[in-house]
Coordinates of C-alpha atoms in Angstrom, one line a residue:
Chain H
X230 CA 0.0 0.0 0.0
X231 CA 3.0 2.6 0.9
X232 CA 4.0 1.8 -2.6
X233 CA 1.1 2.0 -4.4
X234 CA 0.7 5.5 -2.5
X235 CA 4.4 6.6 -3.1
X236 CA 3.9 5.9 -7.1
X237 CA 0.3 7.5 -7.5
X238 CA 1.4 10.7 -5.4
X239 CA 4.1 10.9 -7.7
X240 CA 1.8 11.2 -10.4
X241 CA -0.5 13.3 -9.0
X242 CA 2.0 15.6 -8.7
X243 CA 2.9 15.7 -11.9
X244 CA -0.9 15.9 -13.2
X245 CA -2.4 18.0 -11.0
X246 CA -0.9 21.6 -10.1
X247 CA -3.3 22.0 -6.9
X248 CA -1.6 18.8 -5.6
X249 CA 1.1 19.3 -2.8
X250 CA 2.9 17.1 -0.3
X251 CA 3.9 18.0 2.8
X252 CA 6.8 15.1 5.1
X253 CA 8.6 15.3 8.3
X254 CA 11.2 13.3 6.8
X255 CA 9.1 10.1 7.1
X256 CA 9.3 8.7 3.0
X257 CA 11.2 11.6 2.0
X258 CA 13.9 9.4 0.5
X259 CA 11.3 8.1 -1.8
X260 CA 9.9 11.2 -3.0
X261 CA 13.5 12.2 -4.2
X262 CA 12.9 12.6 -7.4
X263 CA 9.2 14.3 -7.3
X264 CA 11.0 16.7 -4.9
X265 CA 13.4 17.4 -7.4
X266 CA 10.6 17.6 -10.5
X267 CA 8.3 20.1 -8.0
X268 CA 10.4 21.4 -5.4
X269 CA 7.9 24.2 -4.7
X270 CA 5.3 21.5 -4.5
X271 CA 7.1 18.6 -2.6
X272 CA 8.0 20.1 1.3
X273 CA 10.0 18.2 3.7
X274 CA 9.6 20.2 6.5
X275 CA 12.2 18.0 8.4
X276 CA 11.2 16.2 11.8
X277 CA 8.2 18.8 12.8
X278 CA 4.5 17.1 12.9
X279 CA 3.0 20.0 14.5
X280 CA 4.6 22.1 12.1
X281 CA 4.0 19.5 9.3
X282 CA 0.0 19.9 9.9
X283 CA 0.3 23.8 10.6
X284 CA 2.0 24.0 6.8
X285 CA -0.9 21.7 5.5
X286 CA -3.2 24.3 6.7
X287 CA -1.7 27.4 5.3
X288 CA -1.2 25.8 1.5
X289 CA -4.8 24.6 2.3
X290 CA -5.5 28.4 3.0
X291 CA -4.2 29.5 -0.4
X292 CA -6.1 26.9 -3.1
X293 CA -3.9 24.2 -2.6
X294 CA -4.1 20.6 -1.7
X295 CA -1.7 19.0 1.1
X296 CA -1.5 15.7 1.3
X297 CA 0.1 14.9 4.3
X298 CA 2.5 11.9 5.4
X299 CA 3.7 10.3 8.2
X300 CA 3.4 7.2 10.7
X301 CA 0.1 7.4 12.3
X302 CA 0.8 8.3 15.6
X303 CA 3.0 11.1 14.7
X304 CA 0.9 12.7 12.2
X305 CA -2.2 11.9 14.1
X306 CA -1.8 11.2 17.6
X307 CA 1.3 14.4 18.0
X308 CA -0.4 16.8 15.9
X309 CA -3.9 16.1 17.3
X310 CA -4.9 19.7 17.9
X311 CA -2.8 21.1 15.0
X312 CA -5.4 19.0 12.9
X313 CA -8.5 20.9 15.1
X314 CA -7.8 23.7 14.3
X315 CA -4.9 24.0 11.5
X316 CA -7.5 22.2 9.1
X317 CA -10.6 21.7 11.3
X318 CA -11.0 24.9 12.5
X319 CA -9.4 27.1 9.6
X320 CA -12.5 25.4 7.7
X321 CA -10.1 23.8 5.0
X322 CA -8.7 20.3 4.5
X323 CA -6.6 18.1 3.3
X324 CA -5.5 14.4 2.5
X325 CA -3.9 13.1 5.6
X326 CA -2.4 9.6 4.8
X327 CA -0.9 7.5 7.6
X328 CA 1.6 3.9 8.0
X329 CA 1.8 1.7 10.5
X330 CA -1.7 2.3 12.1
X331 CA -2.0 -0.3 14.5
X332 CA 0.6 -3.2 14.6
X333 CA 2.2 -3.0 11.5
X334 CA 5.8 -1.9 13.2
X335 CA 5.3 -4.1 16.4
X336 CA 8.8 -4.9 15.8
X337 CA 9.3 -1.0 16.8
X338 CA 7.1 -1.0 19.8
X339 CA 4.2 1.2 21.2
X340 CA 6.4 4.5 20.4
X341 CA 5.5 3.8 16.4
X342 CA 1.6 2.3 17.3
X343 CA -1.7 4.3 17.3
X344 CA -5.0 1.9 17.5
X345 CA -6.5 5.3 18.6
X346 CA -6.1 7.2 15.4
X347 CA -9.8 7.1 13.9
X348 CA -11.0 7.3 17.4
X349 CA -9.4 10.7 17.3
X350 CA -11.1 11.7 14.1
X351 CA -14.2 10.9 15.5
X352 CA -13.7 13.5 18.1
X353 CA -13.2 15.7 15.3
X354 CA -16.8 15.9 12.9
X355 CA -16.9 16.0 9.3
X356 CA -13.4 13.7 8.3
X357 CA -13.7 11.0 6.2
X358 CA -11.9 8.0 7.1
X359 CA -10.5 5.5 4.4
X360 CA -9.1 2.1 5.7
X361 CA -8.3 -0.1 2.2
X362 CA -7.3 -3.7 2.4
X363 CA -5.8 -4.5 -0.4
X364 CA -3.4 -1.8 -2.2
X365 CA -5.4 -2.1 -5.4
X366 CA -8.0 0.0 -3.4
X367 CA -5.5 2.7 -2.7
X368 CA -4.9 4.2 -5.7
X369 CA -8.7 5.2 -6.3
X370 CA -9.0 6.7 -2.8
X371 CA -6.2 8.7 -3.0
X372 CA -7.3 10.3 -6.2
X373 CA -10.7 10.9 -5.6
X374 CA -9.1 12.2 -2.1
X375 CA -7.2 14.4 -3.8
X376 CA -10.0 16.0 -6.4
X377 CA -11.7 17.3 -3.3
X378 CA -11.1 19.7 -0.9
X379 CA -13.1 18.1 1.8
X380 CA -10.9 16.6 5.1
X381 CA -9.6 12.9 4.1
X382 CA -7.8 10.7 6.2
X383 CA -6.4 7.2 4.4
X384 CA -4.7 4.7 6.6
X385 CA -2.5 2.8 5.2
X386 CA -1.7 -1.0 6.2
X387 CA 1.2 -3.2 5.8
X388 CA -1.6 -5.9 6.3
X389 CA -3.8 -6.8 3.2
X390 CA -6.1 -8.9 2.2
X391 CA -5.8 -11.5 -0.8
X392 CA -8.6 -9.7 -2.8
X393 CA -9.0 -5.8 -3.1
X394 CA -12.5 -4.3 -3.7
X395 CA -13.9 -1.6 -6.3
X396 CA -16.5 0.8 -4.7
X397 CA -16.7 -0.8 -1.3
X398 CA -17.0 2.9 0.2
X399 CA -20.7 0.9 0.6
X400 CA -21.0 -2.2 2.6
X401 CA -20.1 -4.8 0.4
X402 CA -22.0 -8.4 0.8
X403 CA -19.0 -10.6 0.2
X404 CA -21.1 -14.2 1.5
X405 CA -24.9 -14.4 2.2
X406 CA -26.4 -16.0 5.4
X407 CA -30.2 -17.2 5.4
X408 CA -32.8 -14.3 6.0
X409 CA -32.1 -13.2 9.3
X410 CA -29.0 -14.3 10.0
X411 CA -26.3 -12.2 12.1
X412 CA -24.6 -9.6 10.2
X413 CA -20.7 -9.5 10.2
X414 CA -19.0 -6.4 9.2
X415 CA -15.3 -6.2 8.8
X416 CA -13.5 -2.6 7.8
X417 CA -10.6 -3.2 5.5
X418 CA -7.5 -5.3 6.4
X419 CA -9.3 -7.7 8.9
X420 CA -11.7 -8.9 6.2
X421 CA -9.6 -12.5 5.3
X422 CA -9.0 -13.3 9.3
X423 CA -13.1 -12.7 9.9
X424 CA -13.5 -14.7 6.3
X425 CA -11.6 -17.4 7.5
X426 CA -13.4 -17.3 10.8
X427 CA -16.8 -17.0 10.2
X428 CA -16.2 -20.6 7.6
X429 CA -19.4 -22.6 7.5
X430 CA -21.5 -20.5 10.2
X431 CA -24.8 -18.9 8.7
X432 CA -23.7 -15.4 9.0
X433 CA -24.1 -12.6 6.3
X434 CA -20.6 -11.0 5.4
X435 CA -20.3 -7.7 4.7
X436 CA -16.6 -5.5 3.5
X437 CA -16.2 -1.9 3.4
X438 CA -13.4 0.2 3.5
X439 CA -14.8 3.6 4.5
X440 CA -15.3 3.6 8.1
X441 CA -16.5 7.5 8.1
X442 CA -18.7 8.0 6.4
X443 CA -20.4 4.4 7.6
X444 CA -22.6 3.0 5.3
X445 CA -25.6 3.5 7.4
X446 CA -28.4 2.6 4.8
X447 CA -26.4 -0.3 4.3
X448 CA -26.2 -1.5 7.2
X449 CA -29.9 -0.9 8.0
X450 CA -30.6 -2.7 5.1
X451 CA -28.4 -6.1 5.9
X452 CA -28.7 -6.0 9.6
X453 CA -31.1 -8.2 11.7
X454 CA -30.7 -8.3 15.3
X455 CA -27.2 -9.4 15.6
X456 CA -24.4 -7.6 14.3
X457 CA -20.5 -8.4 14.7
X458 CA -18.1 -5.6 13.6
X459 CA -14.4 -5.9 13.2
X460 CA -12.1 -3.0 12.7
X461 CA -8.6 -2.8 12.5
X462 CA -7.9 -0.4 15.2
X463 CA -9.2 0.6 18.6
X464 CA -12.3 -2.0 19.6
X465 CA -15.9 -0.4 20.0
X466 CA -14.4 3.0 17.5
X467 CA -17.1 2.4 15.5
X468 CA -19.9 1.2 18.3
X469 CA -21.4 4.8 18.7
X470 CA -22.1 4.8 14.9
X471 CA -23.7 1.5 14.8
X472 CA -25.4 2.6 17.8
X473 CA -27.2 5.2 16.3
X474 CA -27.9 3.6 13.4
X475 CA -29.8 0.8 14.9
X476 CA -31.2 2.6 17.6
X477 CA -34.9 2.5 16.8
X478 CA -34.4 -1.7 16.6
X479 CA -34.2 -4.2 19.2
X480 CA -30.6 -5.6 18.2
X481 CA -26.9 -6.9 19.7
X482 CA -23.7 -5.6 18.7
X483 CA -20.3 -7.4 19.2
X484 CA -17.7 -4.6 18.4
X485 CA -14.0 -6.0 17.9
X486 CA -10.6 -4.7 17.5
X487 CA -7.1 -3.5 18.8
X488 CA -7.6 -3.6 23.0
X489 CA -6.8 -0.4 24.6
X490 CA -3.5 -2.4 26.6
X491 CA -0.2 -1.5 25.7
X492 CA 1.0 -5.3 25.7
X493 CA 5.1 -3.7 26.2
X494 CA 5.9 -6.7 23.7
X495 CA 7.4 -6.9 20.1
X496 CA 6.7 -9.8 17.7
X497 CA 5.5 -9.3 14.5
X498 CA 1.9 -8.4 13.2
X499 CA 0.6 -11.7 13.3
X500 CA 1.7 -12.2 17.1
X501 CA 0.2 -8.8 17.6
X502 CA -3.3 -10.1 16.1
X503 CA -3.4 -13.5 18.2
X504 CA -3.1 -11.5 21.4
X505 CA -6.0 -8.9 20.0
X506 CA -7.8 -11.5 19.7
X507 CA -7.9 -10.8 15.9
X508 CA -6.4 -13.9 14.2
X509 CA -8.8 -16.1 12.9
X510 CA -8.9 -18.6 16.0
X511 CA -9.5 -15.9 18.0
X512 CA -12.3 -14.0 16.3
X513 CA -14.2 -17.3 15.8
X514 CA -13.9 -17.5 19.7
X515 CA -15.6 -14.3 20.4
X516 CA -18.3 -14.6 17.6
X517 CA -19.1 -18.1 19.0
X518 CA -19.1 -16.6 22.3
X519 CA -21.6 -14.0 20.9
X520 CA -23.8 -15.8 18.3
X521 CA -27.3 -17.5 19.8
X522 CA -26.7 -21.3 20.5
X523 CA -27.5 -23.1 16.5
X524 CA -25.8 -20.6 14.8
X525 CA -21.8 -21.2 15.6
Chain U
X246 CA 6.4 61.3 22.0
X247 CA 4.8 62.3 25.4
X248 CA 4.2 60.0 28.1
X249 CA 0.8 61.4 29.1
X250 CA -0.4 60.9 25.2
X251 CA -2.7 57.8 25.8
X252 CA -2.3 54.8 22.8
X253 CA -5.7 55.3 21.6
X254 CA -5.2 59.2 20.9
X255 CA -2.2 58.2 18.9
X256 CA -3.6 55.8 16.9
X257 CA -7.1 58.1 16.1
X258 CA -9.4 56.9 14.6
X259 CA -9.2 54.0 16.1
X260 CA -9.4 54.9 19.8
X261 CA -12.7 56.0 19.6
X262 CA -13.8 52.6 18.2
X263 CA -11.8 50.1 21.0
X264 CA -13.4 52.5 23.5
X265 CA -16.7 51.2 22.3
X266 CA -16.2 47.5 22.1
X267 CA -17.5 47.0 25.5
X268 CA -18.5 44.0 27.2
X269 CA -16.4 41.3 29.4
X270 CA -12.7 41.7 27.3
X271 CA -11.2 39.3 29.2
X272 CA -7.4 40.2 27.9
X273 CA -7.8 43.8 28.5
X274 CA -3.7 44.2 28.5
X275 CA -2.9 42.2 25.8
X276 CA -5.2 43.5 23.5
X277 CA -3.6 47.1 24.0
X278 CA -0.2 46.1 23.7
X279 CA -0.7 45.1 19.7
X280 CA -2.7 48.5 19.1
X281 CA 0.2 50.7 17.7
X282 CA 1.8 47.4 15.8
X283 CA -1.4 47.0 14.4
X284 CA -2.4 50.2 13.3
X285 CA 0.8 50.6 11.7
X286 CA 0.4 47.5 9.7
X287 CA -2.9 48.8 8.4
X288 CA -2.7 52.0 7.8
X289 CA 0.9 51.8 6.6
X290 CA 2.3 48.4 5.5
X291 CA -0.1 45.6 4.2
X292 CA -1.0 45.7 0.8
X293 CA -4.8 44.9 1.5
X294 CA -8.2 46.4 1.9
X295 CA -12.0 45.7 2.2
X296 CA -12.1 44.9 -1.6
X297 CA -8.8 42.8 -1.8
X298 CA -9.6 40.5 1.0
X299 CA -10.1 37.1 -1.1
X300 CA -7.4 38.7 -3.7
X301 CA -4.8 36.0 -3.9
X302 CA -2.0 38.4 -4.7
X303 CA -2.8 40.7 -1.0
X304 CA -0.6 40.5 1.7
X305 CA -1.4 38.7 4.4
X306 CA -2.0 39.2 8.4
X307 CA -1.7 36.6 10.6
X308 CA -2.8 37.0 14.3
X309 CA -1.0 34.3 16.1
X310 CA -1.7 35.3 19.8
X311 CA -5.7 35.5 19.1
X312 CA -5.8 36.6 22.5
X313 CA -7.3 40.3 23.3
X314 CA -8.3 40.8 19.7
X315 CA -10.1 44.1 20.5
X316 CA -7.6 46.3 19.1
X317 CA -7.8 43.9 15.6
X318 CA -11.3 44.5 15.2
X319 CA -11.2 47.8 16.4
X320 CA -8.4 48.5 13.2
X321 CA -10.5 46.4 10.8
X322 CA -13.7 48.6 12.0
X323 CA -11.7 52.0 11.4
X324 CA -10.1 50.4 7.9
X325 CA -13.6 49.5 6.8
X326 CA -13.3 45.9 6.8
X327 CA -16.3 45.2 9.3
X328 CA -19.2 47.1 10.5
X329 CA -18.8 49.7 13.5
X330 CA -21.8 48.7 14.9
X331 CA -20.5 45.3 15.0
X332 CA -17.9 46.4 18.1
X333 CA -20.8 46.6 19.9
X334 CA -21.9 43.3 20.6
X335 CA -18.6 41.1 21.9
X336 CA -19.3 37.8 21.9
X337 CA -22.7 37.8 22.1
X338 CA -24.7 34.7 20.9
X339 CA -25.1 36.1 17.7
X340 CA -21.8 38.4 17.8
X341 CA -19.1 37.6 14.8
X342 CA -16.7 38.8 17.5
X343 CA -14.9 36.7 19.9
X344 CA -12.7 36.8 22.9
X345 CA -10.6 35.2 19.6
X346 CA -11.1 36.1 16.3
X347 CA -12.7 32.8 13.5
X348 CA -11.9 33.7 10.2
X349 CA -15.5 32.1 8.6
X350 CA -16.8 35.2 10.8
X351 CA -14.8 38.1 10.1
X352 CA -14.0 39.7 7.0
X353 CA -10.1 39.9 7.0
X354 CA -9.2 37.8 9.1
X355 CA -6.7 35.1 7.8
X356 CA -7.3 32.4 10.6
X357 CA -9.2 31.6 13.7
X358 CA -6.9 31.8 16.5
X359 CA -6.9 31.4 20.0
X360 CA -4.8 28.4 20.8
X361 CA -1.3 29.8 20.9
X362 CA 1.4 28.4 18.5
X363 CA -0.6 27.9 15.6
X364 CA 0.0 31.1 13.6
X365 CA 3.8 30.5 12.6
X366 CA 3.1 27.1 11.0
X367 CA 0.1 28.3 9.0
X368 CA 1.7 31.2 7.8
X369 CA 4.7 29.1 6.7
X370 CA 2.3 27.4 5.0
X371 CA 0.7 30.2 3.4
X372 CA 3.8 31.8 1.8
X373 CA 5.0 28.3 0.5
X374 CA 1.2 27.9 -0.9
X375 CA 2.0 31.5 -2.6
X376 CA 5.1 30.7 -4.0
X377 CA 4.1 27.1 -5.1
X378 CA 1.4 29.3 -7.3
X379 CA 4.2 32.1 -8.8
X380 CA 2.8 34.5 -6.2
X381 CA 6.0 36.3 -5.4
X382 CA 4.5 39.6 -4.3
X383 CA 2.5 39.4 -1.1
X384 CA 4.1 39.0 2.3
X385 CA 2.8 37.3 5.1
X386 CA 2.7 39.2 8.7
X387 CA 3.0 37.0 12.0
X388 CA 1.8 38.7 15.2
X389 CA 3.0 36.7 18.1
X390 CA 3.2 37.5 21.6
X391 CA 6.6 36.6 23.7
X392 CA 5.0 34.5 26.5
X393 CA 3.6 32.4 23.1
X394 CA 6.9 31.9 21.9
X395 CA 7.1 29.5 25.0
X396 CA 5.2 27.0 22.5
X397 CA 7.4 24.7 21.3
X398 CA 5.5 24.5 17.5
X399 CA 6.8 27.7 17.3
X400 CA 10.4 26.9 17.6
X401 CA 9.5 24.1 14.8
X402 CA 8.1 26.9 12.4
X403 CA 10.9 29.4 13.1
X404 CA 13.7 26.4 12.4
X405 CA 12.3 25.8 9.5
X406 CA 11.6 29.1 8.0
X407 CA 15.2 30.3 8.5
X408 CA 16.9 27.4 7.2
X409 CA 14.5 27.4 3.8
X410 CA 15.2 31.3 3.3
X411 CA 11.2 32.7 3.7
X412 CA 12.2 35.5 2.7
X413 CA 8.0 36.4 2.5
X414 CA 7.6 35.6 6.2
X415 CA 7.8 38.5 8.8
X416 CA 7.0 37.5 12.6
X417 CA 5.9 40.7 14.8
X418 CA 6.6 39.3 18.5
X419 CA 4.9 42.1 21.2
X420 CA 7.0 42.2 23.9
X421 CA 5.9 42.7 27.0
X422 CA 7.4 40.6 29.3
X423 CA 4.8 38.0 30.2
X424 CA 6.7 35.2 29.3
X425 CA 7.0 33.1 32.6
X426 CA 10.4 32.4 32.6
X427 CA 11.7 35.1 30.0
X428 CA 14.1 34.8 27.4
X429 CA 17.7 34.9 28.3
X430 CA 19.8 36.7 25.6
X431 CA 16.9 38.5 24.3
X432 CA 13.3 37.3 21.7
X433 CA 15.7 38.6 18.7
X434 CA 18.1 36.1 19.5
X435 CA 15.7 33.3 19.0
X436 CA 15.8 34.3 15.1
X437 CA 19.0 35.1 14.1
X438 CA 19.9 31.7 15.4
X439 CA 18.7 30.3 12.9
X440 CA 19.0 32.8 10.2
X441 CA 16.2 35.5 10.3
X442 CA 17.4 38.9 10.5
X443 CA 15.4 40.9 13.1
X444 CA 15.2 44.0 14.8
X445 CA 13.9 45.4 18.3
X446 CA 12.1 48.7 18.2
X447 CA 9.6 50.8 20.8
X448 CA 6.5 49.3 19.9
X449 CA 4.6 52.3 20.9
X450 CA 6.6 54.3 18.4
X451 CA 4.7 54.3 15.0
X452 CA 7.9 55.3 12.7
X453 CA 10.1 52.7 14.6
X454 CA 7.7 50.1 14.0
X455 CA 7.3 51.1 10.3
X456 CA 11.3 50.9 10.3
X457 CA 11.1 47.4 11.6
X458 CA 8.6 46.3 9.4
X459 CA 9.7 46.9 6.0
X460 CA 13.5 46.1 7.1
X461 CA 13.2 42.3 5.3
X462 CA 16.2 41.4 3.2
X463 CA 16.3 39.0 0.3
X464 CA 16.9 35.3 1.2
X465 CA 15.6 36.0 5.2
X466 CA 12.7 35.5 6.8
X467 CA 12.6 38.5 9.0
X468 CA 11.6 39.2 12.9
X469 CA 10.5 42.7 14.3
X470 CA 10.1 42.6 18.2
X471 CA 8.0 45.3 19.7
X472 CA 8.9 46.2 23.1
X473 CA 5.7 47.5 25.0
X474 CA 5.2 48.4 28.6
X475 CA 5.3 45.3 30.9
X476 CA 1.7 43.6 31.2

């Protein structure tokens, strides 16, 4: 996904004169050469997230369009109020595109891990939230991303599923359960583990890979009274949402994700997933846990 | 200039109008200590006016510390920018002006502030959003306050802008001591260090002020600091 992101900016950048980019060093080395092409356009403002975000703004303020780089929790979780009220507040966007969300550097530790990223955004109103899969879906979101001016943050995983999806900014039904059957919704790289865990029970499977804005007329539409939901970051981010949207129905909702603990361990990703509970062993355990008796 | 000469009779017409934003002005101090540096900037040195205000080519003003703002609107009342009679309701439900300023209220104003830090980096932003679109003319004008130079985004912004060569960038710091633990070798200091030129001057003292702020040089950003009386 980094890649696909890396070559597509490139071109952006090349095609599009309102397109800027805006590092603290993070990827700079790969930009090298669009730096050089668009040196007014390409800005590596060196090691300086709160200045990074503040400089997004002020092109923003001007008729340009930032995109903005960086691991999530530096360019999210540092710069948190710099994207209140640089962007938010200021009444102008930009295309905020994060790595390493979650897990994806466990090797690094919690220093280079934010599972509270889109919680933040949620805080925040009006930001779409983009969480592909597969990097086939990147490409697309970025440049629709970048034709608007609205506020756009895409997070980027080094964890992908085997298939990407066209258009699944809507809930996309990827296997069908009888007529009532519990819903199960997973948002972008979780979507093989919950496919692989949900094997042979009568469930309805749904994929998206917009978590904001959630596809709420969707979700009306394919939910009955039980609904599991997997996300890739923080557990029970999305709960509120789902929440409202089925709040005038009697239903249950199972909301699964990254736990809040800072497990002080390294591993790799998949390590990191077993002890989220995320693998596919693991989310079969909670669903079964969840599901009325006859249906897991 | 004599000592008993109050600001707002020195800055006329604009004394008249601050005397009648009334109200609960909850930075009282602070908003007097900009009221010379911003009149100056207004009446002598930005290229902008009630017509240019969306121009893309017009200089721009940037008020950092957002705090006291009642000498801001007080100038952008005298230079036509909002209504008079809009000094008279501060924030009031239905008021467009603040204890700090929102720029989707206020004709003129370049951002909401408030939150102190956040001018520098969007101003930074601005000129390199000029210059990205062959915009070479307007400047961009930073009012900070010293205590708000304690904010370490600042020191990011400052860094950055000197070792780049913003030459479009002018930061005005008002000086009046508030800073909690001060600045040891002097605000101006902070600059040069990293390759702004900058200058000190009596921020009560219009021509001084004008001095300071057209003294840019090619390849600089450049720093005025106005010393005012201690808050």
């Amino acid at each position: 996904m980094r890649s696909t992101f890396i070559a597509t900016t490139t071109e952006l950048l090349a095609d599009d004169p309102r397109a800027a980019l805006v590092l603290a060093d993070i990827s700079a080395a790969d930009f090298r050469s669009a730096a050089r092409r668009h040196p007014d356009r390409v800005l590596n403002v060196g090691i300086r997230e709160q200045l990074m975000i503040g400089v997004a703004g002020g092109l923003a303020l001007t008729g340009l369009r930032p995109i903005v780089h960086s691991y999530a929790t530096f360019l999210v979780d540092r710069a948190y109020e710099q994207i209140k009220l640089d962007l938010g507040h200021q009444g102008v966007g930009a295309v905020l595109v994060s790595i390493g969300g979650s897990y994806d550097a466990s090797a690094e530790g919690r220093t280079h891990q934010s599972p509270g990223d889109v919680a933040l955004f949620d805080t925040l109103g009006r930001w779409t939230v983009r969480v592909p899969g597969h990097p086939d879906e990147v490409a697309p979101l970025l440049r629709s991303a970048v034709r608007g001016d609205d506020a756009v943050y895409l997070r980027l995983s080094s964890q992908a599923n085997a298939v990407g999806y066209a258009g699944a900014d809507r809930l996309r039904v990827l296997r069908r359960g009888s007529a009532g059957a519990p819903l199960v919704v997973a948002i972008g790289p979780v979507l093989d583990a919950m496919l692989a865990a949900t094997t042979g029970l009568d469930v309805t499977v749904a994929y998206t890979h917009t978590a904001r804005p959630f596809d709420v007329a969707g979700l009306r539409e394919l939910a009955d009274r039980d609904v599991v939901l997997v996300e890739p970051y923080l557990a029970g981010t999305s709960s509120a949402v789902l929440g409202r949207a089925l709040a005038d129905r009697p239903h249950r909702l199972l909301a699964l994700g990254v736990t809040e603990v800072d497990l002080h361990r390294y591993g790799d990703p998949a390590d990191h997933a077993r002890w989220h509970g995320l693998d596919a062993a693991g989310l079969r355990r909670s669903i079964a846990a969840f599901l009325p008796v006859g249906v897991a | 200039m004599s000592q008993s000469t109050t600001t707002a009779d020195r800055v006329d017409p604009v004394g008249p109008l601050l005397t009648r934003i009334t109200g609960d002005e909850k930075h009282g101090p602070s908003a007097h200590s900009t009221l010379d540096v911003l009149w100056v900037l207004y009446d002598r040195v930005l290229r902008i006016t009630p017509e240019t205000v969306d121009d893309p080519d017009r200089d721009r003003f940037v008020l950092s510390k957002g705090h006291g703002p009642a000498a801001f609107y007080a100038v952008l009342a005298a230079k036509g920018f909002i209504p008079e009679s809009w000094l008279d309701d501060l924030a009031g439900p239905d008021s467009r002006l603040g204890h700090h300023p929102d720029r989707l209220l206020v004709p003129g104003v370049e951002i909401g502030s408030g939150s102190l830090g956040h001018g520098l980096g969007l101003a930074v932003g601005m000129v390199l959003g000029l210059r990205a679109q062959g915009l070479t003319d307007p400047r961009v004008y930073v009012l900070l306050g010293d205590a708000e130079l304690d904010e370490g985004s600042n020191h990011e912004a400052i860094a950055y802008a000197g070792a780049t060569g913003l030459d479009r960038l002018t930061a005005v710091v008002i000086d009046n001591q508030s800073a909690t633990h001060g600045w040891p070798g002097g605000i101006a200091s902070r600059f040069t260090a990293h390759g702004w030129t900058a200058g000190t001057v009596d921020g009560r003292d219009h021509e001084e002020i004008r001095a300071g702020l057209t003294g840019h040089r090619p390849g600089r950003p450049h720093a005025v600091v106005a010393r005012v009386g201690v808050k």
